PDB file of C-alpha atoms in Angstrom:
ATOM      1  CA  UNK A  47     -69.425 116.044 -16.452  1.00 48.00           C
ATOM      2  CA  UNK A  48     -71.680 119.165 -15.495  1.00 51.00           C
ATOM      3  CA  UNK A  49     -74.448 116.952 -13.979  1.00 56.00           C
ATOM      4  CA  UNK A  50     -72.180 115.120 -11.686  1.00 58.00           C
ATOM      5  CA  UNK A  51     -70.823 118.023 -10.513  1.00 54.00           C
ATOM      6  CA  UNK A  52     -73.871 120.065  -9.798  1.00 65.00           C
ATOM      7  CA  UNK A  53     -76.534 117.624  -9.554  1.00 84.00           C
ATOM      8  CA  UNK A  54     -78.448 119.210 -12.517  1.00 89.00           C
ATOM      9  CA  UNK A  55     -79.233 118.307 -15.915  1.00 92.00           C
ATOM     10  CA  UNK A  56     -79.342 121.102 -18.346  1.00 91.00           C
ATOM     11  CA  UNK A  57     -80.510 120.161 -21.897  1.00 93.00           C
ATOM     12  CA  UNK A  58     -82.677 123.104 -22.975  1.00 93.00           C
ATOM     13  CA  UNK A  59     -83.371 125.574 -26.362  1.00 94.00           C
ATOM     14  CA  UNK A  60     -82.229 122.421 -28.861  1.00 94.00           C
ATOM     15  CA  UNK A  61     -83.109 121.092 -31.524  1.00 95.00           C
ATOM     16  CA  UNK A  62     -84.031 117.110 -31.213  1.00 96.00           C
ATOM     17  CA  UNK A  63     -82.834 114.920 -34.351  1.00 95.00           C
ATOM     18  CA  UNK A  64     -82.994 110.999 -33.968  1.00 95.00           C
ATOM     19  CA  UNK A  65     -79.513 110.959 -32.049  1.00 96.00           C
ATOM     20  CA  UNK A  66     -80.514 113.729 -29.389  1.00 95.00           C
ATOM     21  CA  UNK A  67     -83.564 112.248 -28.698  1.00 97.00           C
ATOM     22  CA  UNK A  68     -82.354 108.673 -28.580  1.00 96.00           C
ATOM     23  CA  UNK A  69     -79.479 110.064 -26.331  1.00 96.00           C
ATOM     24  CA  UNK A  70     -81.759 112.014 -24.090  1.00 96.00           C
ATOM     25  CA  UNK A  71     -84.095 109.425 -23.288  1.00 97.00           C
ATOM     26  CA  UNK A  72     -81.665 106.320 -22.593  1.00 97.00           C
ATOM     27  CA  UNK A  73     -79.875 109.302 -20.111  1.00 95.00           C
ATOM     28  CA  UNK A  74     -82.862 109.863 -18.581  1.00 96.00           C
ATOM     29  CA  UNK A  75     -84.206 106.248 -18.136  1.00 95.00           C
ATOM     30  CA  UNK A  76     -80.738 104.400 -17.313  1.00 94.00           C
ATOM     31  CA  UNK A  77     -78.231 106.944 -16.205  1.00 92.00           C
ATOM     32  CA  UNK A  78     -79.868 110.125 -14.843  1.00 94.00           C
ATOM     33  CA  UNK A  79     -79.320 110.760 -11.010  1.00 91.00           C
ATOM     34  CA  UNK A  80     -79.923 114.414 -11.547  1.00 92.00           C
ATOM     35  CA  UNK A  81     -81.775 116.584  -8.818  1.00 91.00           C
ATOM     36  CA  UNK A  82     -82.893 118.690 -11.241  1.00 92.00           C
ATOM     37  CA  UNK A  83     -83.632 118.566 -15.000  1.00 94.00           C
ATOM     38  CA  UNK A  84     -84.256 121.323 -17.130  1.00 95.00           C
ATOM     39  CA  UNK A  85     -85.541 120.529 -20.635  1.00 96.00           C
ATOM     40  CA  UNK A  86     -87.354 123.216 -21.503  1.00 96.00           C
ATOM     41  CA  UNK A  87     -87.780 124.716 -25.050  1.00 96.00           C
ATOM     42  CA  UNK A  88     -86.841 122.037 -27.123  1.00 97.00           C
ATOM     43  CA  UNK A  89     -87.375 121.435 -30.705  1.00 96.00           C
ATOM     44  CA  UNK A  90     -89.701 118.493 -32.069  1.00 96.00           C
ATOM     45  CA  UNK A  91     -90.393 117.868 -28.435  1.00 97.00           C
ATOM     46  CA  UNK A  92     -93.185 115.537 -29.426  1.00 96.00           C
ATOM     47  CA  UNK A  93     -90.673 113.013 -30.533  1.00 96.00           C
ATOM     48  CA  UNK A  94     -89.809 112.248 -26.711  1.00 98.00           C
ATOM     49  CA  UNK A  95     -92.586 113.459 -24.513  1.00 98.00           C
ATOM     50  CA  UNK A  96     -94.320 110.426 -24.079  1.00 98.00           C
ATOM     51  CA  UNK A  97     -90.808 108.436 -23.196  1.00 98.00           C
ATOM     52  CA  UNK A  98     -90.234 111.179 -21.261  1.00 98.00           C
ATOM     53  CA  UNK A  99     -92.923 111.218 -18.700  1.00 98.00           C
ATOM     54  CA  UNK A 100     -92.184 107.312 -18.532  1.00 98.00           C
ATOM     55  CA  UNK A 101     -89.096 107.993 -17.186  1.00 97.00           C
ATOM     56  CA  UNK A 102     -90.486 110.251 -14.846  1.00 97.00           C
ATOM     57  CA  UNK A 103     -92.937 107.763 -13.865  1.00 96.00           C
ATOM     58  CA  UNK A 104     -91.028 104.513 -13.371  1.00 95.00           C
ATOM     59  CA  UNK A 105     -87.386 106.163 -12.438  1.00 95.00           C
ATOM     60  CA  UNK A 106     -85.825 109.524 -11.807  1.00 96.00           C
ATOM     61  CA  UNK A 107     -86.440 108.917  -8.583  1.00 94.00           C
ATOM     62  CA  UNK A 108     -83.781 111.470  -7.005  1.00 93.00           C
ATOM     63  CA  UNK A 109     -85.483 114.655  -9.002  1.00 94.00           C
ATOM     64  CA  UNK A 110     -86.712 117.023  -6.668  1.00 93.00           C
ATOM     65  CA  UNK A 111     -87.284 119.728  -9.499  1.00 93.00           C
ATOM     66  CA  UNK A 112     -88.515 119.863 -13.503  1.00 95.00           C
ATOM     67  CA  UNK A 113     -88.717 122.261 -16.006  1.00 96.00           C
ATOM     68  CA  UNK A 114     -90.788 121.789 -19.062  1.00 97.00           C
ATOM     69  CA  UNK A 115     -91.086 125.249 -20.093  1.00 97.00           C
ATOM     70  CA  UNK A 116     -91.793 125.730 -23.926  1.00 97.00           C
ATOM     71  CA  UNK A 117     -92.803 122.265 -24.649  1.00 98.00           C
ATOM     72  CA  UNK A 118     -95.994 121.065 -25.498  1.00 97.00           C
ATOM     73  CA  UNK A 119     -96.747 118.393 -23.233  1.00 98.00           C
ATOM     74  CA  UNK A 120     -99.082 115.431 -23.111  1.00 98.00           C
ATOM     75  CA  UNK A 121    -101.033 116.421 -20.009  1.00 97.00           C
ATOM     76  CA  UNK A 122    -102.610 112.849 -19.293  1.00 97.00           C
ATOM     77  CA  UNK A 123     -99.009 111.275 -19.476  1.00 98.00           C
ATOM     78  CA  UNK A 124     -97.065 114.027 -17.174  1.00 97.00           C
ATOM     79  CA  UNK A 125     -99.962 113.410 -14.376  1.00 96.00           C
ATOM     80  CA  UNK A 126     -99.732 109.963 -14.044  1.00 96.00           C
ATOM     81  CA  UNK A 127     -95.952 110.399 -14.232  1.00 96.00           C
ATOM     82  CA  UNK A 128     -96.337 113.062 -11.586  1.00 95.00           C
ATOM     83  CA  UNK A 129     -99.138 110.704  -9.455  1.00 93.00           C
ATOM     84  CA  UNK A 130     -96.339 108.079  -9.461  1.00 94.00           C
ATOM     85  CA  UNK A 131     -93.098 109.702  -8.108  1.00 94.00           C
ATOM     86  CA  UNK A 132     -92.673 109.483  -4.837  1.00 87.00           C
ATOM     87  CA  UNK A 133     -90.266 113.054  -4.532  1.00 92.00           C
ATOM     88  CA  UNK A 134     -90.941 115.797  -7.530  1.00 94.00           C
ATOM     89  CA  UNK A 135     -91.112 119.161  -5.171  1.00 92.00           C
ATOM     90  CA  UNK A 136     -91.283 121.777  -8.294  1.00 94.00           C
ATOM     91  CA  UNK A 137     -92.844 121.469 -11.686  1.00 95.00           C
ATOM     92  CA  UNK A 138     -92.531 124.469 -14.090  1.00 96.00           C
ATOM     93  CA  UNK A 139     -94.923 124.760 -17.175  1.00 97.00           C
ATOM     94  CA  UNK A 140     -94.555 127.708 -18.521  1.00 97.00           C
ATOM     95  CA  UNK A 141     -95.940 128.254 -21.786  1.00 97.00           C
ATOM     96  CA  UNK A 142     -96.533 124.923 -22.725  1.00 98.00           C
ATOM     97  CA  UNK A 143    -100.035 125.542 -24.453  1.00 97.00           C
ATOM     98  CA  UNK A 144    -101.850 124.635 -21.105  1.00 98.00           C
ATOM     99  CA  UNK A 145    -105.847 125.295 -21.215  1.00 98.00           C
ATOM    100  CA  UNK A 146    -108.645 125.049 -18.734  1.00 98.00           C
ATOM    101  CA  UNK A 147    -109.197 120.968 -19.296  1.00 98.00           C
ATOM    102  CA  UNK A 148    -105.265 120.734 -18.819  1.00 98.00           C
ATOM    103  CA  UNK A 149    -105.505 122.666 -15.588  1.00 98.00           C
ATOM    104  CA  UNK A 150    -108.470 120.650 -14.443  1.00 98.00           C
ATOM    105  CA  UNK A 151    -106.459 117.574 -14.657  1.00 97.00           C
ATOM    106  CA  UNK A 152    -103.600 119.075 -12.929  1.00 97.00           C
ATOM    107  CA  UNK A 153    -106.299 119.596  -9.968  1.00 97.00           C
ATOM    108  CA  UNK A 154    -106.764 116.147  -9.771  1.00 95.00           C
ATOM    109  CA  UNK A 155    -103.056 115.609  -9.060  1.00 95.00           C
ATOM    110  CA  UNK A 156    -102.739 117.830  -6.539  1.00 95.00           C
ATOM    111  CA  UNK A 157    -105.412 116.616  -4.385  1.00 91.00           C
ATOM    112  CA  UNK A 158    -103.321 113.489  -3.935  1.00 84.00           C
ATOM    113  CA  UNK A 159    -100.001 114.550  -4.373  1.00 75.00           C
ATOM    114  CA  UNK A 160     -98.319 114.896  -1.083  1.00 75.00           C
ATOM    115  CA  UNK A 161     -94.892 116.159  -1.612  1.00 87.00           C
ATOM    116  CA  UNK A 162     -95.147 119.245  -4.901  1.00 92.00           C
ATOM    117  CA  UNK A 163     -94.220 122.818  -3.439  1.00 92.00           C
ATOM    118  CA  UNK A 164     -94.231 124.337  -6.297  1.00 94.00           C
ATOM    119  CA  UNK A 165     -96.254 124.289  -9.778  1.00 96.00           C
ATOM    120  CA  UNK A 166     -95.631 127.265 -12.497  1.00 96.00           C
ATOM    121  CA  UNK A 167     -98.180 127.394 -14.942  1.00 98.00           C
ATOM    122  CA  UNK A 168     -97.325 130.954 -16.443  1.00 97.00           C
ATOM    123  CA  UNK A 169     -98.218 132.398 -19.695  1.00 98.00           C
ATOM    124  CA  UNK A 170    -100.818 129.826 -20.396  1.00 98.00           C
ATOM    125  CA  UNK A 171    -104.476 129.478 -21.897  1.00 98.00           C
ATOM    126  CA  UNK A 172    -105.667 129.370 -18.627  1.00 98.00           C
ATOM    127  CA  UNK A 173    -108.803 131.254 -17.292  1.00 98.00           C
ATOM    128  CA  UNK A 174    -110.899 131.397 -14.135  1.00 98.00           C
ATOM    129  CA  UNK A 175    -112.472 128.039 -15.146  1.00 98.00           C
ATOM    130  CA  UNK A 176    -109.203 125.917 -14.922  1.00 98.00           C
ATOM    131  CA  UNK A 177    -108.022 128.087 -12.207  1.00 98.00           C
ATOM    132  CA  UNK A 178    -111.399 127.562  -9.629  1.00 98.00           C
ATOM    133  CA  UNK A 179    -110.539 123.572 -10.409  1.00 98.00           C
ATOM    134  CA  UNK A 180    -106.748 124.551  -9.169  1.00 98.00           C
ATOM    135  CA  UNK A 181    -108.459 126.587  -6.134  1.00 98.00           C
ATOM    136  CA  UNK A 182    -110.595 123.812  -5.293  1.00 97.00           C
ATOM    137  CA  UNK A 183    -107.846 121.467  -4.988  1.00 97.00           C
ATOM    138  CA  UNK A 184    -105.958 123.840  -2.951  1.00 96.00           C
ATOM    139  CA  UNK A 185    -108.755 123.321  -0.455  1.00 95.00           C
ATOM    140  CA  UNK A 186    -107.693 119.858   0.169  1.00 94.00           C
ATOM    141  CA  UNK A 187    -104.068 120.408  -0.307  1.00 95.00           C
ATOM    142  CA  UNK A 188    -102.447 121.802   2.671  1.00 93.00           C
ATOM    143  CA  UNK A 189     -98.515 121.163   0.898  1.00 92.00           C
ATOM    144  CA  UNK A 190     -98.269 123.603  -2.223  1.00 95.00           C
ATOM    145  CA  UNK A 191     -96.640 126.628  -1.415  1.00 94.00           C
ATOM    146  CA  UNK A 192     -96.355 128.252  -4.586  1.00 95.00           C
ATOM    147  CA  UNK A 193     -98.999 127.985  -7.561  1.00 97.00           C
ATOM    148  CA  UNK A 194     -97.839 130.780  -9.973  1.00 96.00           C
ATOM    149  CA  UNK A 195    -100.557 131.945 -12.555  1.00 98.00           C
ATOM    150  CA  UNK A 196     -98.791 135.381 -13.894  1.00 96.00           C
ATOM    151  CA  UNK A 197     -99.858 135.600 -17.775  1.00 97.00           C
ATOM    152  CA  UNK A 198    -102.677 133.701 -17.865  1.00 98.00           C
ATOM    153  CA  UNK A 199    -106.311 134.773 -18.764  1.00 98.00           C
ATOM    154  CA  UNK A 200    -107.286 134.382 -15.036  1.00 98.00           C
ATOM    155  CA  UNK A 201    -108.648 137.374 -12.963  1.00 98.00           C
ATOM    156  CA  UNK A 202    -106.892 139.225 -10.535  1.00 97.00           C
ATOM    157  CA  UNK A 203    -109.919 138.145  -7.997  1.00 98.00           C
ATOM    158  CA  UNK A 204    -109.280 134.640  -8.921  1.00 98.00           C
ATOM    159  CA  UNK A 205    -105.635 134.722  -8.562  1.00 97.00           C
ATOM    160  CA  UNK A 206    -105.963 136.533  -4.865  1.00 97.00           C
ATOM    161  CA  UNK A 207    -108.253 133.443  -3.883  1.00 98.00           C
ATOM    162  CA  UNK A 208    -105.104 131.039  -4.752  1.00 98.00           C
ATOM    163  CA  UNK A 209    -103.006 133.256  -3.211  1.00 97.00           C
ATOM    164  CA  UNK A 210    -105.145 133.334   0.345  1.00 97.00           C
ATOM    165  CA  UNK A 211    -104.997 129.681   0.250  1.00 97.00           C
ATOM    166  CA  UNK A 212    -101.054 129.267  -0.768  1.00 96.00           C
ATOM    167  CA  UNK A 213    -101.042 131.597   2.493  1.00 95.00           C
ATOM    168  CA  UNK A 214    -102.852 129.408   4.201  1.00 95.00           C
ATOM    169  CA  UNK A 215    -100.085 126.337   3.559  1.00 93.00           C
ATOM    170  CA  UNK A 216     -97.553 128.701   4.281  1.00 91.00           C
ATOM    171  CA  UNK A 217     -98.344 129.696   7.804  1.00 90.00           C
ATOM    172  CA  UNK A 218     -98.888 125.777   8.545  1.00 87.00           C
ATOM    173  CA  UNK A 219     -95.372 124.910   6.908  1.00 83.00           C
ATOM    174  CA  UNK A 220     -92.846 123.439   9.306  1.00 77.00           C
ATOM    175  CA  UNK A 221     -89.833 122.166   7.391  1.00 73.00           C
ATOM    176  CA  UNK A 222     -86.136 122.589   7.955  1.00 72.00           C
ATOM    177  CA  UNK A 223     -85.704 125.510   5.864  1.00 71.00           C
ATOM    178  CA  UNK A 224     -87.508 128.672   5.359  1.00 71.00           C
ATOM    179  CA  UNK A 225     -89.922 129.153   2.887  1.00 69.00           C
ATOM    180  CA  UNK A 226     -88.266 131.458   0.896  1.00 66.00           C
ATOM    181  CA  UNK A 227     -84.918 129.550   1.175  1.00 69.00           C
ATOM    182  CA  UNK A 228     -86.500 126.287  -0.209  1.00 68.00           C
ATOM    183  CA  UNK A 229     -88.274 127.909  -3.410  1.00 71.00           C
ATOM    184  CA  UNK A 230     -85.124 129.613  -4.263  1.00 69.00           C
ATOM    185  CA  UNK A 231     -83.020 126.523  -4.074  1.00 70.00           C
ATOM    186  CA  UNK A 232     -85.357 124.627  -6.398  1.00 67.00           C
ATOM    187  CA  UNK A 233     -84.652 127.595  -8.887  1.00 64.00           C
ATOM    188  CA  UNK A 234     -80.576 128.559  -8.072  1.00 59.00           C
ATOM    189  CA  UNK A 235     -79.933 124.603  -9.212  1.00 55.00           C
ATOM    190  CA  UNK A 236     -80.497 125.566 -12.735  1.00 54.00           C
ATOM    191  CA  UNK A 237     -78.293 128.756 -12.877  1.00 48.00           C
ATOM    192  CA  UNK A 238     -75.316 126.567 -10.964  1.00 54.00           C
ATOM    193  CA  UNK A 239     -75.801 124.171 -14.113  1.00 50.00           C
ATOM    194  CA  UNK A 240     -75.545 126.479 -16.833  1.00 49.00           C
ATOM    195  CA  UNK A 241     -72.619 128.086 -15.039  1.00 43.00           C
ATOM    196  CA  UNK A 242     -70.511 124.779 -14.558  1.00 46.00           C
ATOM    197  CA  UNK A 243     -71.495 123.894 -17.546  1.00 47.00           C
ATOM    198  CA  UNK A 244     -70.033 126.885 -19.321  1.00 39.00           C
ATOM    199  CA  UNK A 245     -67.000 126.497 -17.242  1.00 42.00           C
ATOM    200  CA  UNK A 246     -66.287 122.854 -18.312  1.00 39.00           C
ATOM    201  CA  UNK A 247     -66.506 124.204 -22.033  1.00 42.00           C
ATOM    202  CA  UNK A 248     -63.811 126.471 -21.703  1.00 40.00           C
TER     203      UNK A 248
END
């Protein structure tokens, strides 16, 4: 009901047993029409990681914002899903144990991804080596408006270089809504969905 009312699906901070895993994947593959999905901090995420990535790759066409924070993800599978999805605008991968190899693979996606506005890689094990790959990708990507690297092992100099290219993209942005409103709306959906869930449970 909350997902229908807010176009947001929040399924986070839970333990995935066999029943919950099956129900989640079935919902993502068959029923989910949410614009925002939060699948963060799920215990035993490994049970559904591959199938959830496949759900994004083959469906979930209305989805615009996805949070996988706190889960250990198969980067290759999710990169393939990102490249196949035609409309995802925001992806959060905070605290997902990404390293420089993962950042390099994500950089390949950024070279070909023309719709992703915001990518959050905060609190991961990414150094300047991985960030340099992302920086090179940004030289060819004129769409990404936000790339969060806070809490990583990147240097301030590297983050400043990244921000310079992001600022270039922001200056070229000519969307219908201001950038601040666009990015805020992609995050605000989570709070609205959680509030709706609480209200419906009372």
